[in-house]
PDB file of C-alpha atoms in Angstrom:
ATOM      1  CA  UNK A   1     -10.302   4.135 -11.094  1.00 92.00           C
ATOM      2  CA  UNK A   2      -6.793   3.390 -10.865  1.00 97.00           C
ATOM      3  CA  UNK A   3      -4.127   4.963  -8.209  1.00 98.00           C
ATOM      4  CA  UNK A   4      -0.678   4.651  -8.502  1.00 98.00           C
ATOM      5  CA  UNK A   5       0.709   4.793  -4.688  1.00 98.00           C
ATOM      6  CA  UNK A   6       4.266   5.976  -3.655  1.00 98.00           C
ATOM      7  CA  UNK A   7       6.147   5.861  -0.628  1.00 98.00           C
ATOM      8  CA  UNK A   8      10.258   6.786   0.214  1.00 98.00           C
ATOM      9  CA  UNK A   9       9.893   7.830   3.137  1.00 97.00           C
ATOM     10  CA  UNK A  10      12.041   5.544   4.866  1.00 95.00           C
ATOM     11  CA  UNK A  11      14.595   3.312   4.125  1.00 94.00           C
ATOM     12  CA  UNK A  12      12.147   0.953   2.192  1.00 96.00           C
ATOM     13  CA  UNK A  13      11.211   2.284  -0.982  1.00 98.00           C
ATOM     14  CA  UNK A  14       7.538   1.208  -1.779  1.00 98.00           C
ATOM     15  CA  UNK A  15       5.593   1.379  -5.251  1.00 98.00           C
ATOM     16  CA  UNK A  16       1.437   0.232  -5.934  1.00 98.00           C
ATOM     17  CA  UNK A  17      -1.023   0.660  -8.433  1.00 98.00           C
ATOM     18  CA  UNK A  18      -4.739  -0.387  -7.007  1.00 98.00           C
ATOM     19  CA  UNK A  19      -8.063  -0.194  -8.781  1.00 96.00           C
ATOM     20  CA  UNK A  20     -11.401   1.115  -7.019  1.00 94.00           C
ATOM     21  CA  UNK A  21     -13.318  -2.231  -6.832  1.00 91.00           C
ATOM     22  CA  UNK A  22     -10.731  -4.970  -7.843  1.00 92.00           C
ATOM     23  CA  UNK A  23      -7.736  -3.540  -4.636  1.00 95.00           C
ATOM     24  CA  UNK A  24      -4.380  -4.200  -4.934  1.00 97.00           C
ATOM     25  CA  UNK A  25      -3.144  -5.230  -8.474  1.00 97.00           C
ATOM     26  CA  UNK A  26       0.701  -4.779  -8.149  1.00 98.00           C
ATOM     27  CA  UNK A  27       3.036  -4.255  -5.854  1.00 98.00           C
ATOM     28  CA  UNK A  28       6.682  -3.952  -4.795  1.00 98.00           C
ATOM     29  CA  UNK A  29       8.679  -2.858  -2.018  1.00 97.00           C
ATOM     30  CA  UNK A  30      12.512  -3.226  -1.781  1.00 96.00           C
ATOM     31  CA  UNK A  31      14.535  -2.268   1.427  1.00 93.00           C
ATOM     32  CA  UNK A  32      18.330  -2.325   0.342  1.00 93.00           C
ATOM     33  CA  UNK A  33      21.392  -0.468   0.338  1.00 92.00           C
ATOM     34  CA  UNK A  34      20.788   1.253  -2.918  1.00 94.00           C
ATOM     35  CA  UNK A  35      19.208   5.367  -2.706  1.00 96.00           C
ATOM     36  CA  UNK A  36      15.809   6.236  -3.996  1.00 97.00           C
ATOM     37  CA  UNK A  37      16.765   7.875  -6.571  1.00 96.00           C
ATOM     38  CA  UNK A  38      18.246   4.224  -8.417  1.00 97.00           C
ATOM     39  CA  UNK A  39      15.073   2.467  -6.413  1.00 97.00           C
ATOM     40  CA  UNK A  40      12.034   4.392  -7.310  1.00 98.00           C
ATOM     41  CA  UNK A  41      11.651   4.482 -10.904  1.00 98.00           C
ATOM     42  CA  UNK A  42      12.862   1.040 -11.984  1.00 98.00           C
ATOM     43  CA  UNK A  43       9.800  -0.182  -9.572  1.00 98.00           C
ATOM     44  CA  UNK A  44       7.796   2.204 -11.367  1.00 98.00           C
ATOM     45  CA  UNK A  45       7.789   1.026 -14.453  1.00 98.00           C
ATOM     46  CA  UNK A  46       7.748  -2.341 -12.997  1.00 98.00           C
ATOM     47  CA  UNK A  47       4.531  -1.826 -11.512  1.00 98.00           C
ATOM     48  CA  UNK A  48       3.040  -0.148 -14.585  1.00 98.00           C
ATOM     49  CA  UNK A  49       3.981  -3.070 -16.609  1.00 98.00           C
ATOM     50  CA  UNK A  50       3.033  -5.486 -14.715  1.00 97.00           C
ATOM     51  CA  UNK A  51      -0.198  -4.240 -13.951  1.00 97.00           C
ATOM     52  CA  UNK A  52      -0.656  -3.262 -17.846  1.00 96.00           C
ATOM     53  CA  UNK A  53      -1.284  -0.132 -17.093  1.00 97.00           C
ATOM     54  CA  UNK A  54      -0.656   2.803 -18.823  1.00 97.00           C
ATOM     55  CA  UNK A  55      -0.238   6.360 -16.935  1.00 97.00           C
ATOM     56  CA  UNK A  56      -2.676   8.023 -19.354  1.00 96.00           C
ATOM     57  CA  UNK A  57      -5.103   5.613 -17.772  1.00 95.00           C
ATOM     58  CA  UNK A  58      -4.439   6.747 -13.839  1.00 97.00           C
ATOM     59  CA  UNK A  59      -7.400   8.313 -11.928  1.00 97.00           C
ATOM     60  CA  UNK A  60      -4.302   9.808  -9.666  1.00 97.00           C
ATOM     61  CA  UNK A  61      -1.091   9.618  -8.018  1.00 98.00           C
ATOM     62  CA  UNK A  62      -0.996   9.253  -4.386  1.00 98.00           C
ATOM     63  CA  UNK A  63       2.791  10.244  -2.731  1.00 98.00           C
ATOM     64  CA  UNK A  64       3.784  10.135   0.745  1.00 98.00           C
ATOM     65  CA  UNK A  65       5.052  13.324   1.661  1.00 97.00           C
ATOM     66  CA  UNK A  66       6.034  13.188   5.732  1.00 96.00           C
ATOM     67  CA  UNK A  67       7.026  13.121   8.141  1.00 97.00           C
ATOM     68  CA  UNK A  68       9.904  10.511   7.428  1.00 96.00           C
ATOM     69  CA  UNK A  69      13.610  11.067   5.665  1.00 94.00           C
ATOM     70  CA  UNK A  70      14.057  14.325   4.354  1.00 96.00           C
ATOM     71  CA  UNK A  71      15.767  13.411   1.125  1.00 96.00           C
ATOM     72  CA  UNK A  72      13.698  10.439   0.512  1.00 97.00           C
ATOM     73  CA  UNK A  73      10.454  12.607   1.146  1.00 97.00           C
ATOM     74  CA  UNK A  74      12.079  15.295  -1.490  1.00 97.00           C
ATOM     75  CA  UNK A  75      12.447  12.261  -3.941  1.00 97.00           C
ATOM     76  CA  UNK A  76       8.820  10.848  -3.853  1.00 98.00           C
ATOM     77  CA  UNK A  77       7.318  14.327  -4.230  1.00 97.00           C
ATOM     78  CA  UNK A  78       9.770  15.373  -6.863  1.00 97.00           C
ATOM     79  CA  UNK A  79       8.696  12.007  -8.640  1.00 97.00           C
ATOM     80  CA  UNK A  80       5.389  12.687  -8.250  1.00 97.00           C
ATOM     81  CA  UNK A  81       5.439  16.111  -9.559  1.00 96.00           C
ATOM     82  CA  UNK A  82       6.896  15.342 -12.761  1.00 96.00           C
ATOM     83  CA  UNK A  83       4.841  12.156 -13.458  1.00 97.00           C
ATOM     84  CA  UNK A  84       1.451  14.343 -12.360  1.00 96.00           C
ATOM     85  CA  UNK A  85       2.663  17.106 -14.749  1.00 95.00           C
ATOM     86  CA  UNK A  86       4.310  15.241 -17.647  1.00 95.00           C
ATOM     87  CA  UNK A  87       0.854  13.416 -17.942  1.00 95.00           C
ATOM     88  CA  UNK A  88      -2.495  15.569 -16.523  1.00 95.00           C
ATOM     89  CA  UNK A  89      -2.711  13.419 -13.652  1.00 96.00           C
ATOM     90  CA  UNK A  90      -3.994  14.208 -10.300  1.00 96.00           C
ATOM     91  CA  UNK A  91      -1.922  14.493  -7.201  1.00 97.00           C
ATOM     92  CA  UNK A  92      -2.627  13.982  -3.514  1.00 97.00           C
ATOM     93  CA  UNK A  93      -0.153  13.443  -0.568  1.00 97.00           C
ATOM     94  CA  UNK A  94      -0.616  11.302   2.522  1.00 97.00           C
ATOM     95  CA  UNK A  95       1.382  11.267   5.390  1.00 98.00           C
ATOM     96  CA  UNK A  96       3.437   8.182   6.583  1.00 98.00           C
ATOM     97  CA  UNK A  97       2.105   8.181  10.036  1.00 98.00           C
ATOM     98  CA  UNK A  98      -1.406   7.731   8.402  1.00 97.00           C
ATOM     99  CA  UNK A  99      -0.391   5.031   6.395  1.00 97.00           C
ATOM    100  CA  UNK A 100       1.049   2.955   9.438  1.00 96.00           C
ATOM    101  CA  UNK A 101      -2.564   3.251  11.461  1.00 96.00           C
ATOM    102  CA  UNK A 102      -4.033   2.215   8.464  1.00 96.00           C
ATOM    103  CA  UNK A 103      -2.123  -1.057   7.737  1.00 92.00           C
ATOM    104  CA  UNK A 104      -2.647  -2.023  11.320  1.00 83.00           C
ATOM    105  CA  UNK A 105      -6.366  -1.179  12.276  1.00 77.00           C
ATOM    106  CA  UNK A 106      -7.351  -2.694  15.275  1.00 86.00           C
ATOM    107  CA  UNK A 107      -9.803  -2.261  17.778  1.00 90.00           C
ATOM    108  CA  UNK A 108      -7.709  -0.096  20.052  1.00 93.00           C
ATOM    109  CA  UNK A 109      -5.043   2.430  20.364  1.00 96.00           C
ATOM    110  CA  UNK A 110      -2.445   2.441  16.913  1.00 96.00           C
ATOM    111  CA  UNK A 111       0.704   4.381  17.784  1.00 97.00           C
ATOM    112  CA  UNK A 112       3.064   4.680  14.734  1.00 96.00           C
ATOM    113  CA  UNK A 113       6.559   5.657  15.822  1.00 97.00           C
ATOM    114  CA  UNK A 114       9.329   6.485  12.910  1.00 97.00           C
ATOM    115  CA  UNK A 115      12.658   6.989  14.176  1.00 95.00           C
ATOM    116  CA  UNK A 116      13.534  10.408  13.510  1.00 96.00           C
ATOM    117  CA  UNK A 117      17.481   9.903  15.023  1.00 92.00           C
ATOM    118  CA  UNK A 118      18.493  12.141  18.337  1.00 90.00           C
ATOM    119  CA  UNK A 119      16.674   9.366  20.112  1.00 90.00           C
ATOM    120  CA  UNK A 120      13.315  11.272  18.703  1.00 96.00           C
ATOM    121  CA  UNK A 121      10.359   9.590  16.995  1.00 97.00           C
ATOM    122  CA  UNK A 122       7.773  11.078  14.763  1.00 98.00           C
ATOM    123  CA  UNK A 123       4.364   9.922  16.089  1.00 98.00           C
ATOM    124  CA  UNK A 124       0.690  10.344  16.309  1.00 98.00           C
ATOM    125  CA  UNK A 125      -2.208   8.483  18.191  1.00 98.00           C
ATOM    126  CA  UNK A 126      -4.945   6.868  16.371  1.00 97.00           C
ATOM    127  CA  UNK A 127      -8.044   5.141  17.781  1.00 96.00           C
ATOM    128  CA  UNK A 128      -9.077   1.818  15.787  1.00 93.00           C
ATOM    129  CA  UNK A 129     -13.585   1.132  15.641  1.00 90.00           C
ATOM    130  CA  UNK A 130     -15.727  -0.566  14.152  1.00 89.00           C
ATOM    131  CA  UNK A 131     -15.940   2.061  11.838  1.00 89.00           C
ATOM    132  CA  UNK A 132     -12.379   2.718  11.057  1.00 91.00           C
ATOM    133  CA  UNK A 133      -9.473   4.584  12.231  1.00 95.00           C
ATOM    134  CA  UNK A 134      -9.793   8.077  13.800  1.00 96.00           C
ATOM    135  CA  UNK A 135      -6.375  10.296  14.111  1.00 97.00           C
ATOM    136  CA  UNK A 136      -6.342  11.599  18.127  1.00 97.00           C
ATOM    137  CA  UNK A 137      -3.136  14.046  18.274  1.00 97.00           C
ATOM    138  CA  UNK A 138      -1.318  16.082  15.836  1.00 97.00           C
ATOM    139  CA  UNK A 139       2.109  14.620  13.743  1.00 97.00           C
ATOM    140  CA  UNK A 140       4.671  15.464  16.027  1.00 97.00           C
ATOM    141  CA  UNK A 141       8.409  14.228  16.695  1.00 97.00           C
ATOM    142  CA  UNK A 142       9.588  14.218  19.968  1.00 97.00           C
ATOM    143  CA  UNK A 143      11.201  12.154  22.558  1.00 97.00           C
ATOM    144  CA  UNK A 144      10.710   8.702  23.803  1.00 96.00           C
ATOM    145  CA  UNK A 145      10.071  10.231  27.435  1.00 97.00           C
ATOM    146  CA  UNK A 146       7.646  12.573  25.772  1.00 98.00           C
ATOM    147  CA  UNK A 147       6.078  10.525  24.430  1.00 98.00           C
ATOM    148  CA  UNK A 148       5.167   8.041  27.549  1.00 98.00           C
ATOM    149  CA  UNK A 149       4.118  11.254  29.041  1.00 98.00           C
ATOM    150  CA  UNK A 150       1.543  12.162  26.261  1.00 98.00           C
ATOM    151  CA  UNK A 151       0.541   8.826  26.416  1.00 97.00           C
ATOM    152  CA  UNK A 152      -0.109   9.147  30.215  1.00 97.00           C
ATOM    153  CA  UNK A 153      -2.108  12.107  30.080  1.00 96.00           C
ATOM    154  CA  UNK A 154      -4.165  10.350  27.147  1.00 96.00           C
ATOM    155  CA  UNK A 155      -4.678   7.792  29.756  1.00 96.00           C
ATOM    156  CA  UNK A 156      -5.499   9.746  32.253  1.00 95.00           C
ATOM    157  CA  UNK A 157      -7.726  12.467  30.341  1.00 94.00           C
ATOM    158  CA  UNK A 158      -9.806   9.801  28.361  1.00 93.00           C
ATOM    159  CA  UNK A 159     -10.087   7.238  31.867  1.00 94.00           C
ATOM    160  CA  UNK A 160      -8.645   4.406  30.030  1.00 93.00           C
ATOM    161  CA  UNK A 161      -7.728   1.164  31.974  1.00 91.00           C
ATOM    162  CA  UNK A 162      -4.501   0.175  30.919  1.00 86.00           C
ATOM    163  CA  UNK A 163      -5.891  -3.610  30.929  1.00 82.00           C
ATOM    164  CA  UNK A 164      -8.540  -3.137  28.603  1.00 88.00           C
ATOM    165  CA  UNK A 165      -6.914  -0.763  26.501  1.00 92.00           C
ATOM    166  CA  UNK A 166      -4.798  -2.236  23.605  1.00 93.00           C
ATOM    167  CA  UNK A 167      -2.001  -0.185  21.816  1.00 96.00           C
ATOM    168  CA  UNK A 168      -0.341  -1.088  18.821  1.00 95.00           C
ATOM    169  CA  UNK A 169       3.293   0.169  18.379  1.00 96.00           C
ATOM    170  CA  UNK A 170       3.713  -0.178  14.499  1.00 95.00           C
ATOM    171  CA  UNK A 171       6.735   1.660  12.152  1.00 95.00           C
ATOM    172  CA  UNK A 172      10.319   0.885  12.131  1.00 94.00           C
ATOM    173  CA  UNK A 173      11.172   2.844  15.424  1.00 94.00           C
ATOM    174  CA  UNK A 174       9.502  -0.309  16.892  1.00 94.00           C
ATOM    175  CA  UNK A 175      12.705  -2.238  16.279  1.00 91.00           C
ATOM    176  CA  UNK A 176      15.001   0.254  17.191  1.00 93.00           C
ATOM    177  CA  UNK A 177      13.075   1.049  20.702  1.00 95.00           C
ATOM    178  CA  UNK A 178      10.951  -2.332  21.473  1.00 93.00           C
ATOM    179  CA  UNK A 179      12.129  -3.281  25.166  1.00 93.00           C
ATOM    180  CA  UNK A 180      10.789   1.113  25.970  1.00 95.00           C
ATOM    181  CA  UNK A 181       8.225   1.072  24.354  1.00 95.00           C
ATOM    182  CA  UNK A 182       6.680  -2.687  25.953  1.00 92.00           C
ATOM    183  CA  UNK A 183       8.333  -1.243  29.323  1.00 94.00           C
ATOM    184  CA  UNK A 184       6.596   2.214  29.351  1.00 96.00           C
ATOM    185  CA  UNK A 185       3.598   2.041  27.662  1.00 96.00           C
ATOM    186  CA  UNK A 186       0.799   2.787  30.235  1.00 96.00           C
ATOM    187  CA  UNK A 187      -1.290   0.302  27.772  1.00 96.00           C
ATOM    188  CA  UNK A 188      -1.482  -2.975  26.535  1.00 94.00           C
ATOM    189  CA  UNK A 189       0.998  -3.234  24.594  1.00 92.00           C
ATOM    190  CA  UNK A 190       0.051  -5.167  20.919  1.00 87.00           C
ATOM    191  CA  UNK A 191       3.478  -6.969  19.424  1.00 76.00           C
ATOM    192  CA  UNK A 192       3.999  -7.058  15.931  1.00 76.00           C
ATOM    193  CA  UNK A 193       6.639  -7.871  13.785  1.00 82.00           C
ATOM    194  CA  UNK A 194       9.466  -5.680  11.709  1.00 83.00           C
ATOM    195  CA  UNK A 195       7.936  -7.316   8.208  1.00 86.00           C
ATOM    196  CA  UNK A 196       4.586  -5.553   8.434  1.00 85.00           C
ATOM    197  CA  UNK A 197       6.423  -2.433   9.912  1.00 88.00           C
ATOM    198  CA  UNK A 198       7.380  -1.168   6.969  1.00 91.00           C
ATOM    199  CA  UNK A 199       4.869   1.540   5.094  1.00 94.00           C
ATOM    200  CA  UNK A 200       3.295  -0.573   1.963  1.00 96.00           C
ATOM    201  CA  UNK A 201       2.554   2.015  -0.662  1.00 98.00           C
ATOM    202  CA  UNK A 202      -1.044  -0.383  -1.589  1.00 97.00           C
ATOM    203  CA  UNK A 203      -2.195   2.080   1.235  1.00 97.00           C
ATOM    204  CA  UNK A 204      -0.789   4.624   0.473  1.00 98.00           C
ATOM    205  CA  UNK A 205      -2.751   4.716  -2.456  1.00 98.00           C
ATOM    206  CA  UNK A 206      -5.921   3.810  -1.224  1.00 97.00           C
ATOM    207  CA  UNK A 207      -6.386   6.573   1.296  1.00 97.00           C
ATOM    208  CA  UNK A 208      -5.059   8.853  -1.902  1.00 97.00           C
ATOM    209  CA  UNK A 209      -8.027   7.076  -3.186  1.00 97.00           C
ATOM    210  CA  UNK A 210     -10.323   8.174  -0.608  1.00 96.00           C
ATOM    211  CA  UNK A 211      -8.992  11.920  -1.051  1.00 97.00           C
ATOM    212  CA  UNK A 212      -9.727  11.896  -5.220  1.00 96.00           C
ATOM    213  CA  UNK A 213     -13.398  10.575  -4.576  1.00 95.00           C
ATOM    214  CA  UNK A 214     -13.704  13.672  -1.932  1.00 95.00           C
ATOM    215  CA  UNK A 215     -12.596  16.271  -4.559  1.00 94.00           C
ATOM    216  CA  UNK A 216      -9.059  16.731  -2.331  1.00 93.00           C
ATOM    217  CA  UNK A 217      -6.953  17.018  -5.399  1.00 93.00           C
ATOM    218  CA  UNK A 218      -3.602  19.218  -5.252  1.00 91.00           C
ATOM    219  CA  UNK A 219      -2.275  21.035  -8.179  1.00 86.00           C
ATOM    220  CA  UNK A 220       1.239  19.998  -8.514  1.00 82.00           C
ATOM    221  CA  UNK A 221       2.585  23.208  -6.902  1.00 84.00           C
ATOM    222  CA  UNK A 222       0.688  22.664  -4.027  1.00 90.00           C
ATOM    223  CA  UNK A 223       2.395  19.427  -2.323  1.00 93.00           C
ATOM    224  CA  UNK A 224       4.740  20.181   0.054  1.00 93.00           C
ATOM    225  CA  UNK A 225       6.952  17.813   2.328  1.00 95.00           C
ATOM    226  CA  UNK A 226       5.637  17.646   6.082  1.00 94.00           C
ATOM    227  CA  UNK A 227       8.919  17.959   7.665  1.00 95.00           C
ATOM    228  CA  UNK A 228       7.692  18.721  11.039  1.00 92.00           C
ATOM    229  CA  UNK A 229      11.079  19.479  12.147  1.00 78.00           C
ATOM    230  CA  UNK A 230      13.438  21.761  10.890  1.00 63.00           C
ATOM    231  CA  UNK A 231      16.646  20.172   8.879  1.00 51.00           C
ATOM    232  CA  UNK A 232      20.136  20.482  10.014  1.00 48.00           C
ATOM    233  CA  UNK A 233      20.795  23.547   6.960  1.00 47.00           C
ATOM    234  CA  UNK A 234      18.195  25.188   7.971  1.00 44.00           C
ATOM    235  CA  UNK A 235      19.449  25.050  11.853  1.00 43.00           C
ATOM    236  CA  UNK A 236      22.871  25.852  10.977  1.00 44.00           C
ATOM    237  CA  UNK A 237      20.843  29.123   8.572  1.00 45.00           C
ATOM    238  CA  UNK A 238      19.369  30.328  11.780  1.00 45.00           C
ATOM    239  CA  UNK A 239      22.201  29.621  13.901  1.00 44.00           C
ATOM    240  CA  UNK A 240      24.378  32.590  11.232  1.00 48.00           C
ATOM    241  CA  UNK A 241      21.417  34.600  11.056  1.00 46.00           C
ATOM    242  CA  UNK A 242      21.444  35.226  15.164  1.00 51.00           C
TER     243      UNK A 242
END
């Protein structure tokens, strides 16, 4: 089986094709100036080619779809849609925050943190075993404060000692928010750095993977962006209608 993985969900757009058995065959990832739109499909057909393989041949197409960059998100899926539908291929999305825990799993707490703007972050909590990684909270975006204080009551509720208790800040609000998040973590604190922040769509595709094998397939019509929050049009929509 063969997955091709994609990921625009931030600034970095991030393309993979993996096999089943063999993992990663090709990769690319390019964090520039230029859009998705010129990014995405250039590394597409880079990866197919250099990976000689043919889309005919895909077991699936795994696609990021949120929380991150709204127009990015909108890109990926929209990408996705037509490459699933131009060819009989099947489609699952994964969410960003997922793919972050799962590049990083330690044994310990994995806290991805996007930055969403407004001095927000789009989150999650994730607890790394011995038997992989295990999702604790819902995706959220919210506040830095916010999310010290969730992280507190986590502590508190769950009786962790902040000096055995490792947490791993991973996603490119680390660089934007580093000295808070060290500062007020009531954990301790894992440093990384911004290279392997960045979502790497080779995972993306292997927890797509993981959904295929379960019989978690989407029809085309069926992937939707997780957002979480609403957009500034449709603010400025409600705003009229009140």
């Amino acid at each position: 089986m063969k997955v091709l993985g994609l990921d625009t969900s931030t600034k970095a757009t991030s393309v993979s094709v993996i096999c089943e058995y063999d993992g990663l065959i090709a990769e690319y990832t390019l964090r520039d100036k230029r859009t998705h739109s010129e990014k995405l499909m250039p590394l597409v057909d880079k990866v197919l080619t250099d990976s000689k393989t043919v889309l005919e041949e895909l077991s699936g197409i795994s696609v990021v779809n949120g929380p991150g960059s709204f127009t990015g998100l909108r890109i990926g899926i929209a990408t996705a849609f037509g490459l699933s539908t131009g060819y009989d291929i099947p489609l699952v999305g994964v969410s960003s925050l997922d793919v972050l825990a799962n590049q990083r799993p330690i044994i310990g707490l994995i806290c991805p943190v996007l930055d969403a703007r407004k001095n927000e972050v789009y989150t999650c909590l994730y607890e790394g075993t011995e038997n992989g990684v295990e999702r604790l909270w819902e995706y959220r975006v919210i506040s830095l404060e916010q999310l010290f204080l969730d992280l507190n009551k986590e502590k508190v509720s769950k009786e962790r000692d902040k000096y055995k208790t490792e947490i791993l800040f991973t996603g490119d609000g680390v660089d934007v928010f580093r000295e808070e998040l060290i500062e007020n973590t009531p954990f301790l604190s894992v440093h990384t750095y911004k290279e392997i922040e960045i979502n790497r769509a080779s995972v993306t595709a292997r927890l797509g993977l993981n959904e295929i094998k379960k019989g978690n397939i989407l029809s085309p019509h069926e992937l939707t962006p997780i957002y979480i929050r609403k957009s500034e049009a449709e603010k400025k929509r409600e705003e009229r209608v009140d």
